[in-house]
Amino acid sequence: MMTTGKDVITPLKALAQRCQNQGNAVAFVQPLGGGQVREYTWKQIDEEARKIAAYLHAQGMQQGDHVALVSKNCAEWIITDLAIWMAGGISVPLYPTLVAETVRQIMEHSESKFLFVGKLDDWDMMKAGVPEGVKQIALSLAPTDALEAFPKWPDIIRDTAPLADVHQPELSELATIVYTSGTTGMPKGVMHDFASLSTVGEKMIKVYNLTPDERMISYLPLSHVAERVAVEIAVLYVGGKIFFAESLETFGEDIKRAQPTVFFAVPRIWSKFYQKASDALPPKKLNRLLKVPFLNKVIKKKVLGAMGLDECRIALSGAAALSPEIITWFKKLGLEILEVYGMTENLAWSHTTEEGDQQIGWVGTPNDGVECRIGDGGEIMVRSLGNMKGYYKQPDKTAEDLTDDGWLHTGDVGEIDGKGRLRITGRVKEIFKTEKGKYVAPAPIENRLATLPGLEMACVIGEGMGQPIALLNITPEEQERLTKGHEKEHFTKELEALLERVNKELDPHERMTTLVVCKEAWSVENGMITPTLKLKRNVIEKHYAEQIAAWSKTRGVIWEA
């Protein structure tokens, strides 16, 4: 198990070390639009955090108060997190895509007294959910109406003296409440203390042999523990530089500016890289070129360079299984994507694939200090000091998911091989039974389908049906392309070939009869996917309930009318 004690360094002590050892080194690079960026040194980060902490005290914040934060990733997001801890508070991050109803649920449930409002695409969608009496503060990149209505970050930094004596938390103190994105119902508030953040922070840099020279790009939501630990906490403990993405439209330039040495992505991102590269250079042609000795290195560098990944030495994928086809394709280019496993409830600290020990379809061995076992019904259970302290104000749900002796019920089904590697075969609540009484795990099948260029997401359903079917979403780019000439006919043939190919890889009871191309895009805004880009199966199935029976009686590819 992990050890705790005086030798454990909290995130605030890690910040003090960075200031002492690398104080004048640039740590954050923030795009400001129009090609402009602002660079922050460690000393500047510390000073601004101390000023915000002092301002919170001046506004009446008490030790132990909950302070919420809603913003897309930016330098001030992390500085705010540090400032809340310096002031003795508990940070409550909100996803920047929540609707007003969910904002109100979380704000009221967490009893947050302050809200930092930052870089957002649709503040109008959210602001009605902020409860009366909550004091709001606008980050520098906040929407115009927030900047006009609330105290502004630049003014606070200009007019406030830095807090001299920052709070030094005990390891047992609560650091943050992270609300799960929730595929069903009310989000649960996962409580993590400073012991979790500290021990995982120190051990993570050893697992990946991180150095002060690392470069990372921060673009996945910092409100989710994976990005917060892999980027914010990692850099606090080792140093390095974080480049923030400006927008979805500029992501290509942002990643090329960063030239990340460490890059973490979810399968959907890796799939987009693969699809775009395959459009430009089809896999068969790539294979031929890679066989030419004098072209091999040039082609690898060119293809990875087009993605901004030619300097990447650690490539990670998590949140869901990554297609074997995509893993193999990147490996041919010299980039080994290592699958990792974790969840909000264990601070994303569970399993890691080690370089050179990759077995496709498996997520590696337990991280330092993590124990893993297979429980009833094949459920994966883990125990470590990365595990949560429980769900805020929900002792009954805590008792359901966390045993008295510290084992966490993950809700995932899996198996462990002779080397201790873990394979995830599905979710306990997602596995369905066909009318023949056979069980089907949808995720691995969806994973195989998602490799087709132009395909965004797949949702395999089949509860009580003769055979499963798959509902599909295609990318906006593909939607636009299909309006031209005979492209729809061509894409239909590609889908038919995909259905045949994937079915050959499945057991008879798993084989799909039908692929349905749905015309409505699944998004966070319409509730079809979570802010972490996971399918909300119950919502999707309910949305198409009236059509599913008819679709299941048809074979082949259907385009929703």
PDB file of C-alpha atoms in Angstrom, residues 363-471:
ATOM      1  CA  VAL A 363      -4.800  -2.207 -19.534  1.00  0.00           C
ATOM      2  CA  GLY A 364      -1.599  -3.246 -17.813  1.00  0.00           C
ATOM      3  CA  THR A 365      -0.674  -4.061 -14.244  1.00  0.00           C
ATOM      4  CA  PRO A 366      -1.602  -2.325 -10.966  1.00  0.00           C
ATOM      5  CA  ASN A 367       0.181   0.947 -10.256  1.00  0.00           C
ATOM      6  CA  ASP A 368       2.464   1.280  -7.247  1.00  0.00           C
ATOM      7  CA  GLY A 369       0.403   0.843  -4.097  1.00  0.00           C
ATOM      8  CA  VAL A 370      -2.674  -0.532  -5.887  1.00  0.00           C
ATOM      9  CA  GLU A 371      -4.239  -3.914  -5.166  1.00  0.00           C
ATOM     10  CA  CYS A 372      -6.689  -5.499  -7.595  1.00  0.00           C
ATOM     11  CA  ARG A 373      -8.986  -8.502  -7.375  1.00  0.00           C
ATOM     12  CA  ILE A 374     -11.979  -9.931  -9.219  1.00  0.00           C
ATOM     13  CA  GLY A 375     -15.124  -9.971  -7.109  1.00  0.00           C
ATOM     14  CA  ASP A 376     -18.597 -11.450  -7.485  1.00  0.00           C
ATOM     15  CA  GLY A 377     -19.899 -11.608 -11.037  1.00  0.00           C
ATOM     16  CA  GLY A 378     -16.435 -10.876 -12.408  1.00  0.00           C
ATOM     17  CA  GLU A 379     -16.436  -7.289 -11.069  1.00  0.00           C
ATOM     18  CA  ILE A 380     -13.064  -5.547 -10.850  1.00  0.00           C
ATOM     19  CA  MET A 381     -12.257  -4.254  -7.361  1.00  0.00           C
ATOM     20  CA  VAL A 382      -9.298  -2.056  -6.429  1.00  0.00           C
ATOM     21  CA  ARG A 383      -7.796  -0.776  -3.195  1.00  0.00           C
ATOM     22  CA  SER A 384      -5.274   2.064  -2.785  1.00  0.00           C
ATOM     23  CA  LEU A 385      -4.807   5.438  -1.135  1.00  0.00           C
ATOM     24  CA  GLY A 386      -6.002   6.913  -4.412  1.00  0.00           C
ATOM     25  CA  ASN A 387      -9.471   5.690  -3.505  1.00  0.00           C
ATOM     26  CA  MET A 388     -12.062   8.281  -2.571  1.00  0.00           C
ATOM     27  CA  LYS A 389     -13.115   9.011   0.983  1.00  0.00           C
ATOM     28  CA  GLY A 390     -16.703   8.535  -0.159  1.00  0.00           C
ATOM     29  CA  TYR A 391     -19.557  10.386  -1.834  1.00  0.00           C
ATOM     30  CA  TYR A 392     -20.376  13.767  -0.313  1.00  0.00           C
ATOM     31  CA  LYS A 393     -23.530  13.591   1.822  1.00  0.00           C
ATOM     32  CA  GLN A 394     -24.385  10.154   0.386  1.00  0.00           C
ATOM     33  CA  PRO A 395     -23.304   7.544   2.971  1.00  0.00           C
ATOM     34  CA  ASP A 396     -25.633   4.899   1.528  1.00  0.00           C
ATOM     35  CA  LYS A 397     -24.065   5.144  -1.938  1.00  0.00           C
ATOM     36  CA  THR A 398     -20.603   5.206  -0.345  1.00  0.00           C
ATOM     37  CA  ALA A 399     -21.378   1.947   1.455  1.00  0.00           C
ATOM     38  CA  GLU A 400     -22.518   0.403  -1.855  1.00  0.00           C
ATOM     39  CA  ASP A 401     -19.284   1.244  -3.701  1.00  0.00           C
ATOM     40  CA  LEU A 402     -16.639   1.189  -0.944  1.00  0.00           C
ATOM     41  CA  THR A 403     -16.201  -1.736   1.441  1.00  0.00           C
ATOM     42  CA  ASP A 404     -15.299  -1.260   5.104  1.00  0.00           C
ATOM     43  CA  ASP A 405     -11.777  -2.515   4.402  1.00  0.00           C
ATOM     44  CA  GLY A 406     -11.203  -0.085   1.518  1.00  0.00           C
ATOM     45  CA  TRP A 407     -12.041  -2.049  -1.639  1.00  0.00           C
ATOM     46  CA  LEU A 408     -13.719  -0.035  -4.391  1.00  0.00           C
ATOM     47  CA  HIS A 409     -16.429  -1.607  -6.545  1.00  0.00           C
ATOM     48  CA  THR A 410     -15.516  -0.293 -10.015  1.00  0.00           C
ATOM     49  CA  GLY A 411     -18.647  -1.460 -11.811  1.00  0.00           C
ATOM     50  CA  ASP A 412     -16.415  -2.913 -14.531  1.00  0.00           C
ATOM     51  CA  VAL A 413     -16.182  -6.590 -15.398  1.00  0.00           C
ATOM     52  CA  GLY A 414     -12.796  -8.095 -16.187  1.00  0.00           C
ATOM     53  CA  GLU A 415     -10.122 -10.714 -15.727  1.00  0.00           C
ATOM     54  CA  ILE A 416      -6.477 -10.872 -14.597  1.00  0.00           C
ATOM     55  CA  ASP A 417      -3.801 -12.878 -16.428  1.00  0.00           C
ATOM     56  CA  GLY A 418      -0.779 -14.701 -15.006  1.00  0.00           C
ATOM     57  CA  LYS A 419       1.365 -11.541 -15.149  1.00  0.00           C
ATOM     58  CA  GLY A 420      -1.194  -9.516 -13.215  1.00  0.00           C
ATOM     59  CA  ARG A 421      -2.389  -7.632 -16.296  1.00  0.00           C
ATOM     60  CA  LEU A 422      -6.029  -6.601 -16.331  1.00  0.00           C
ATOM     61  CA  ARG A 423      -8.530  -6.926 -19.158  1.00  0.00           C
ATOM     62  CA  ILE A 424     -11.855  -5.095 -19.003  1.00  0.00           C
ATOM     63  CA  THR A 425     -14.644  -6.948 -20.735  1.00  0.00           C
ATOM     64  CA  GLY A 426     -17.569  -4.625 -20.011  1.00  0.00           C
ATOM     65  CA  ARG A 427     -19.621  -2.710 -17.487  1.00  0.00           C
ATOM     66  CA  VAL A 428     -21.774  -4.562 -14.968  1.00  0.00           C
ATOM     67  CA  LYS A 429     -24.777  -2.363 -15.830  1.00  0.00           C
ATOM     68  CA  GLU A 430     -24.146  -2.235 -19.602  1.00  0.00           C
ATOM     69  CA  ILE A 431     -24.023  -5.948 -20.359  1.00  0.00           C
ATOM     70  CA  PHE A 432     -27.368  -6.994 -21.812  1.00  0.00           C
ATOM     71  CA  LYS A 433     -29.096 -10.293 -22.516  1.00  0.00           C
ATOM     72  CA  THR A 434     -30.605 -11.136 -25.896  1.00  0.00           C
ATOM     73  CA  GLU A 435     -33.911 -13.020 -26.184  1.00  0.00           C
ATOM     74  CA  LYS A 436     -31.847 -16.208 -26.551  1.00  0.00           C
ATOM     75  CA  GLY A 437     -30.499 -15.704 -23.017  1.00  0.00           C
ATOM     76  CA  LYS A 438     -26.989 -14.873 -24.197  1.00  0.00           C
ATOM     77  CA  TYR A 439     -25.036 -12.009 -22.595  1.00  0.00           C
ATOM     78  CA  VAL A 440     -23.391  -9.327 -24.749  1.00  0.00           C
ATOM     79  CA  ALA A 441     -20.856  -6.683 -23.671  1.00  0.00           C
ATOM     80  CA  PRO A 442     -21.401  -3.749 -26.068  1.00  0.00           C
ATOM     81  CA  ALA A 443     -18.200  -1.736 -25.531  1.00  0.00           C
ATOM     82  CA  PRO A 444     -15.726  -4.086 -27.316  1.00  0.00           C
ATOM     83  CA  ILE A 445     -18.036  -4.256 -30.331  1.00  0.00           C
ATOM     84  CA  GLU A 446     -18.442  -0.471 -30.445  1.00  0.00           C
ATOM     85  CA  ASN A 447     -14.688  -0.219 -30.250  1.00  0.00           C
ATOM     86  CA  ARG A 448     -14.292  -2.309 -33.404  1.00  0.00           C
ATOM     87  CA  LEU A 449     -16.912  -0.285 -35.290  1.00  0.00           C
ATOM     88  CA  ALA A 450     -15.379   3.093 -34.418  1.00  0.00           C
ATOM     89  CA  THR A 451     -12.273   2.523 -36.554  1.00  0.00           C
ATOM     90  CA  LEU A 452     -14.070   3.405 -39.798  1.00  0.00           C
ATOM     91  CA  PRO A 453     -13.071   6.885 -41.006  1.00  0.00           C
ATOM     92  CA  GLY A 454     -16.092   9.159 -40.852  1.00  0.00           C
ATOM     93  CA  LEU A 455     -17.715   7.281 -37.980  1.00  0.00           C
ATOM     94  CA  GLU A 456     -17.956   9.302 -34.757  1.00  0.00           C
ATOM     95  CA  MET A 457     -19.605   6.932 -32.253  1.00  0.00           C
ATOM     96  CA  ALA A 458     -21.436   3.622 -32.071  1.00  0.00           C
ATOM     97  CA  CYS A 459     -23.991   2.388 -29.549  1.00  0.00           C
ATOM     98  CA  VAL A 460     -24.700  -1.352 -29.598  1.00  0.00           C
ATOM     99  CA  ILE A 461     -28.079  -2.377 -28.162  1.00  0.00           C
ATOM    100  CA  GLY A 462     -29.945  -5.673 -27.952  1.00  0.00           C
ATOM    101  CA  GLU A 463     -31.700  -6.219 -24.614  1.00  0.00           C
ATOM    102  CA  GLY A 464     -34.422  -8.822 -25.271  1.00  0.00           C
ATOM    103  CA  MET A 465     -33.777  -8.756 -29.033  1.00  0.00           C
ATOM    104  CA  GLY A 466     -32.930 -11.671 -31.302  1.00  0.00           C
ATOM    105  CA  GLN A 467     -29.552 -10.172 -32.244  1.00  0.00           C
ATOM    106  CA  PRO A 468     -27.848  -6.862 -31.403  1.00  0.00           C
ATOM    107  CA  ILE A 469     -27.977  -3.828 -33.676  1.00  0.00           C
ATOM    108  CA  ALA A 470     -25.738  -0.737 -33.656  1.00  0.00           C
ATOM    109  CA  LEU A 471     -26.807   2.895 -33.770  1.00  0.00           C
TER     110      LEU A 471
END
